[in-house]
Amino acid sequence: MTGYGVGSHENAKVKYTVEIKSLNSKFLELGIRLPKAVSDKELTLRGECSKLIERGKVNVLISSEYADQTAKASSINRELLKKYYNQLKDIAAQLGEDQTGLFNLALSMPEVIANNEDEVDEEEGKVLLNAFYQAVESFTGFRMDEGKVLKNDLEKRVALILDYLGQVEAVEGDRIPLIRERLSQYMDEAVGKENIDKNRFEQEIIFYIDKLDITEEKVRLRSHCNYFLEALNAADSNGKKLGFISQEMGREINTLGSKANNANIQQIVVRMKEELEKIKEQLLNVL
């Protein structure tokens, strides 16, 4: 969800530049800084950001540049200034107070100085919105380019997990016979071969080996990986969905490792976990 975009638009009077930056966030956290002259456009811009940008910690910075710098200069209400000043002089004279600084005080009274930036015509508002839409287009393009790189990386890591799963299947063939042999040897040494109830021993072996069977975990893990790739290639945004699938993948990998009872398989599982952690980190960037 990181992204950057800039857009600008101008007419004969003013040029607006809009810069959009975003970082990772589970929700849309929006901050907008814009000139006072167009503060009435903030709600409109927030609504457009909600529709066009979706998730992310987004900062929108808007600046203006006027062709005629005097167009936005402040103006002084002369009549109001005189009125304030004369009233202050009269009050000071009546009270016998020093009249020094009364002019500055009158100048700071309400509505004496009017900022022309407060008056923006409809045409200038259109210039701002055009600059904003250009910035959003640039921002979206940045995200899409980053998304393609991210998609390739995620596909590569899921393929590695599937490859590791194939390695598990390659080395697990001898796992059950070795477990059976190890348990049989242990029983021979513990109670003696002649004292073992063969039927009971076989029942216990079957029950124990059933607990160690990882067939279901392998099937579910492969299914989750394929579903992850399917969701990754979908047209709509699936960041949260991919996060849920990765959690299920992790659950199967953990169970596979705990039931493996085999050093080689557990080493492969560790490598699976490494790839899955990298996937989870990358998913923070997916919408």
Coordinates of C-alpha atoms in Angstrom, one line a residue:
M1 CA 0.0 0.0 0.0
T2 CA 3.0 2.3 -0.2
G3 CA 2.6 4.8 -3.0
Y4 CA 3.5 8.2 -4.4
G5 CA 1.8 10.4 -7.0
V6 CA 1.9 14.1 -8.0
G7 CA -0.3 16.1 -10.3
S8 CA -0.6 19.7 -11.3
H9 CA -3.1 21.8 -13.3
E10 CA -3.3 25.5 -14.0
N11 CA -5.1 28.3 -15.8
A12 CA -4.3 31.9 -16.4
K13 CA -4.8 32.8 -12.8
V14 CA -3.4 29.9 -10.6
K15 CA -1.6 26.6 -10.6
Y16 CA -2.4 23.9 -8.1
T17 CA 0.0 21.0 -7.3
V18 CA -1.2 17.9 -5.4
E19 CA 1.1 15.4 -3.9
I20 CA -0.1 12.1 -2.5
K21 CA 2.0 9.7 -0.3
S22 CA 0.9 6.6 1.5
L23 CA 2.3 4.0 3.9
N24 CA 0.9 0.7 5.1
S25 CA -2.3 0.6 7.2
K26 CA -5.2 -1.8 7.8
F27 CA -7.6 1.1 7.1
L28 CA -7.7 4.4 5.3
E29 CA -6.1 7.0 7.5
L30 CA -6.3 10.2 5.6
G31 CA -4.6 13.6 6.2
I32 CA -5.2 16.5 3.9
R33 CA -3.3 19.8 4.0
L34 CA -4.7 22.5 1.7
P35 CA -4.7 26.3 1.3
K36 CA -7.3 28.1 3.3
A37 CA -8.8 29.5 0.1
V38 CA -10.0 26.0 -0.9
S39 CA -10.8 24.6 2.5
D40 CA -14.4 24.2 1.5
K41 CA -13.2 21.4 -0.9
E42 CA -11.9 19.2 1.9
L43 CA -15.0 17.1 2.2
T44 CA -15.1 16.6 -1.5
L45 CA -11.5 15.5 -1.6
R46 CA -12.0 13.1 1.4
G47 CA -14.9 11.5 -0.4
E48 CA -12.9 11.0 -3.6
C49 CA -10.0 9.6 -1.6
S50 CA -12.2 7.1 0.1
K51 CA -13.5 5.9 -3.3
L52 CA -10.2 5.9 -5.3
I53 CA -7.4 5.1 -2.8
E54 CA -8.9 2.5 -0.4
R55 CA -6.5 1.5 2.4
G56 CA -3.3 3.1 3.6
K57 CA -2.0 5.9 5.8
V58 CA -2.4 8.6 3.1
N59 CA -1.2 12.2 3.2
V60 CA -2.4 14.7 0.6
L61 CA -0.5 17.9 0.3
I62 CA -2.0 20.7 -1.9
S63 CA -0.1 23.9 -2.8
S64 CA -1.1 26.9 -5.0
E65 CA 0.9 29.3 -7.0
Y66 CA -0.8 32.5 -8.4
A67 CA 0.4 34.1 -11.7
D68 CA -0.3 37.5 -10.2
Q69 CA 1.1 37.4 -6.6
T70 CA -1.0 40.5 -5.7
A71 CA -4.2 38.6 -6.4
K72 CA -3.9 36.9 -3.1
A73 CA -2.6 39.8 -1.1
S74 CA -4.4 40.9 2.0
S75 CA -6.5 44.2 1.9
I76 CA -7.2 46.7 4.7
N77 CA -10.6 48.0 5.5
R78 CA -9.7 51.6 5.8
E79 CA -13.0 52.9 7.2
L80 CA -13.2 50.2 9.8
L81 CA -9.5 50.8 10.8
K82 CA -10.2 54.6 11.3
K83 CA -13.3 53.9 13.3
Y84 CA -11.4 51.5 15.6
Y85 CA -8.5 53.9 16.0
N86 CA -10.6 56.9 16.8
Q87 CA -12.6 55.0 19.4
L88 CA -9.4 53.8 21.0
K89 CA -8.0 57.3 21.1
D90 CA -11.2 58.6 22.7
I91 CA -11.2 55.9 25.4
A92 CA -7.5 56.5 26.1
A93 CA -8.0 60.2 26.4
Q94 CA -10.9 59.7 28.8
L95 CA -8.9 57.4 31.0
G96 CA -5.7 59.4 30.7
E97 CA -3.8 56.5 29.3
D98 CA -0.8 56.5 26.9
Q99 CA -1.9 56.5 23.3
T100 CA 1.3 54.8 22.0
G101 CA 0.6 51.6 20.1
L102 CA -3.1 52.3 19.5
F103 CA -2.6 52.1 15.7
N104 CA -1.2 48.6 15.9
L105 CA -4.0 47.6 18.2
A106 CA -6.6 48.9 15.8
L107 CA -4.9 47.1 13.0
S108 CA -5.3 43.8 14.8
M109 CA -9.0 44.3 15.5
P110 CA -11.5 41.9 13.8
E111 CA -12.2 42.2 10.0
V112 CA -9.7 45.1 9.6
I113 CA -7.5 42.9 7.4
A114 CA -9.3 40.7 4.8
N115 CA -7.4 37.9 3.1
N116 CA -8.4 37.6 -0.5
E117 CA -7.5 33.9 -0.5
D118 CA -10.9 33.4 1.2
E119 CA -12.6 34.1 -2.2
V120 CA -12.2 31.3 -4.8
D121 CA -14.3 31.1 -7.9
E122 CA -15.7 27.9 -9.4
E123 CA -13.1 27.8 -12.1
E124 CA -10.3 27.7 -9.6
G125 CA -12.0 24.9 -7.8
K126 CA -12.0 22.9 -11.0
V127 CA -8.3 23.5 -11.4
L128 CA -7.7 22.0 -8.0
L129 CA -9.8 18.9 -8.7
N130 CA -8.1 18.3 -12.0
A131 CA -4.7 18.4 -10.3
F132 CA -6.0 16.0 -7.6
Y133 CA -7.3 13.5 -10.2
Q134 CA -3.9 13.7 -12.0
A135 CA -2.1 12.9 -8.7
V136 CA -4.5 10.0 -8.0
E137 CA -3.8 8.6 -11.5
S138 CA 0.0 8.9 -10.9
F139 CA -0.4 7.4 -7.4
T140 CA -2.5 4.5 -8.7
G141 CA 0.1 3.8 -11.4
F142 CA 2.9 3.7 -8.8
R143 CA 0.9 1.2 -6.7
M144 CA 0.2 -1.0 -9.7
D145 CA 3.9 -1.1 -10.7
E146 CA 4.9 -2.0 -7.2
G147 CA 2.0 -4.5 -7.1
K148 CA 3.4 -6.4 -10.2
V149 CA 6.8 -6.7 -8.5
L150 CA 5.1 -7.8 -5.3
K151 CA 2.9 -10.3 -7.1
N152 CA 5.9 -12.0 -8.7
D153 CA 7.7 -12.2 -5.3
L154 CA 4.6 -13.8 -3.6
E155 CA 4.2 -16.3 -6.5
K156 CA 7.9 -17.2 -6.2
R157 CA 7.6 -17.8 -2.4
V158 CA 4.4 -19.9 -2.6
A159 CA 6.1 -22.0 -5.4
L160 CA 9.0 -22.5 -2.9
I161 CA 6.6 -23.8 -0.3
L162 CA 5.1 -26.2 -2.8
D163 CA 8.6 -27.3 -3.8
Y164 CA 9.4 -27.9 -0.1
L165 CA 6.2 -29.9 0.2
G166 CA 7.4 -32.1 -2.6
Q167 CA 10.6 -32.6 -0.7
V168 CA 8.6 -33.7 2.3
E169 CA 6.8 -36.3 0.3
A170 CA 10.1 -37.5 -1.1
V171 CA 11.7 -38.2 2.2
E172 CA 8.6 -39.4 4.2
G173 CA 8.5 -42.8 2.5
D174 CA 10.8 -44.4 5.1
R175 CA 9.4 -42.4 8.1
I176 CA 6.6 -44.9 9.2
P177 CA 8.8 -48.1 8.8
L178 CA 11.6 -46.4 10.8
I179 CA 9.1 -45.4 13.5
R180 CA 7.7 -49.0 13.6
E181 CA 11.2 -50.4 13.8
R182 CA 12.2 -48.0 16.5
L183 CA 9.2 -48.8 18.7
S184 CA 9.6 -52.6 18.1
Q185 CA 13.3 -52.4 19.2
Y186 CA 12.4 -50.4 22.2
M187 CA 9.7 -52.9 23.3
D188 CA 12.1 -55.8 22.8
E189 CA 14.7 -54.1 25.0
A190 CA 12.1 -53.1 27.6
V191 CA 10.1 -56.3 28.1
G192 CA 11.6 -58.9 25.9
K193 CA 10.4 -60.2 22.6
E194 CA 8.7 -63.3 24.1
N195 CA 6.6 -61.1 26.5
I196 CA 5.1 -58.9 23.8
D197 CA 1.4 -59.4 22.8
K198 CA 1.8 -59.1 19.1
N199 CA -1.9 -58.3 18.4
R200 CA -2.0 -55.6 21.1
F201 CA 1.4 -54.2 19.9
E202 CA 0.0 -54.0 16.3
Q203 CA -3.1 -52.2 17.5
E204 CA -1.0 -49.7 19.5
I205 CA 1.3 -49.2 16.5
I206 CA -1.6 -48.5 14.2
F207 CA -3.1 -46.0 16.7
Y208 CA 0.2 -44.2 17.2
I209 CA 1.1 -44.1 13.5
D210 CA -2.4 -42.7 12.7
K211 CA -1.6 -39.8 15.0
L212 CA 1.6 -39.1 13.1
D213 CA 0.0 -39.3 9.7
I214 CA 0.5 -36.1 7.7
T215 CA -1.5 -36.8 4.6
E216 CA -4.3 -34.4 5.5
E217 CA -1.9 -31.6 6.3
K218 CA -0.1 -32.1 3.0
V219 CA -3.4 -32.1 1.0
R220 CA -4.7 -29.0 2.9
L221 CA -1.4 -27.1 2.5
R222 CA -1.3 -27.7 -1.2
S223 CA -4.9 -26.6 -1.5
H224 CA -4.3 -23.4 0.5
C225 CA -1.3 -22.6 -1.7
N226 CA -3.3 -23.1 -4.9
Y227 CA -6.1 -21.0 -3.4
F228 CA -3.6 -18.3 -2.5
L229 CA -2.3 -18.1 -6.1
E230 CA -5.9 -18.0 -7.4
A231 CA -6.8 -15.1 -5.0
L232 CA -3.5 -13.3 -5.9
N233 CA -4.5 -13.3 -9.6
A234 CA -8.0 -12.1 -9.0
A235 CA -9.1 -8.7 -10.4
D236 CA -10.4 -7.3 -7.1
S237 CA -8.3 -6.3 -4.1
N238 CA -7.7 -9.3 -1.9
G239 CA -5.1 -8.2 0.7
K240 CA -7.2 -9.3 3.7
K241 CA -8.3 -12.5 2.0
L242 CA -4.6 -13.4 1.3
G243 CA -3.8 -12.7 4.9
F244 CA -6.4 -15.2 6.1
I245 CA -5.2 -17.8 3.6
S246 CA -1.6 -17.4 4.8
Q247 CA -2.8 -18.0 8.3
E248 CA -4.3 -21.3 7.3
M249 CA -1.1 -22.2 5.4
G250 CA 0.9 -21.5 8.6
R251 CA -1.5 -23.7 10.6
E252 CA -0.9 -26.6 8.3
I253 CA 2.8 -26.1 8.2
N254 CA 3.0 -26.0 12.0
T255 CA 0.9 -29.2 12.4
L256 CA 3.0 -30.9 9.7
G257 CA 6.2 -30.1 11.7
S258 CA 4.8 -31.2 15.0
K259 CA 3.6 -34.5 13.6
A260 CA 6.6 -35.2 11.4
N261 CA 8.8 -36.9 14.0
N262 CA 11.6 -36.8 11.5
A263 CA 14.6 -34.5 11.5
N264 CA 14.8 -34.1 7.7
I265 CA 11.1 -33.2 7.5
Q266 CA 11.4 -30.7 10.4
Q267 CA 14.3 -29.0 8.6
I268 CA 12.2 -28.6 5.5
V269 CA 9.3 -27.3 7.6
V270 CA 11.6 -24.6 9.0
R271 CA 12.4 -23.4 5.5
M272 CA 8.7 -23.4 4.8
K273 CA 8.1 -21.2 7.8
E274 CA 10.8 -18.8 6.6
E275 CA 9.1 -18.3 3.3
L276 CA 5.7 -17.9 4.9
E277 CA 7.0 -15.2 7.2
K278 CA 8.3 -13.3 4.2
I279 CA 4.9 -13.7 2.5
K280 CA 3.2 -12.3 5.6
E281 CA 5.5 -9.3 5.6
Q282 CA 4.8 -8.6 1.9
L283 CA 1.1 -8.9 2.4
L284 CA 1.2 -5.7 4.5
N285 CA 1.7 -4.0 1.1
V286 CA -1.3 -5.6 -0.6
L287 CA -4.7 -3.9 -0.7

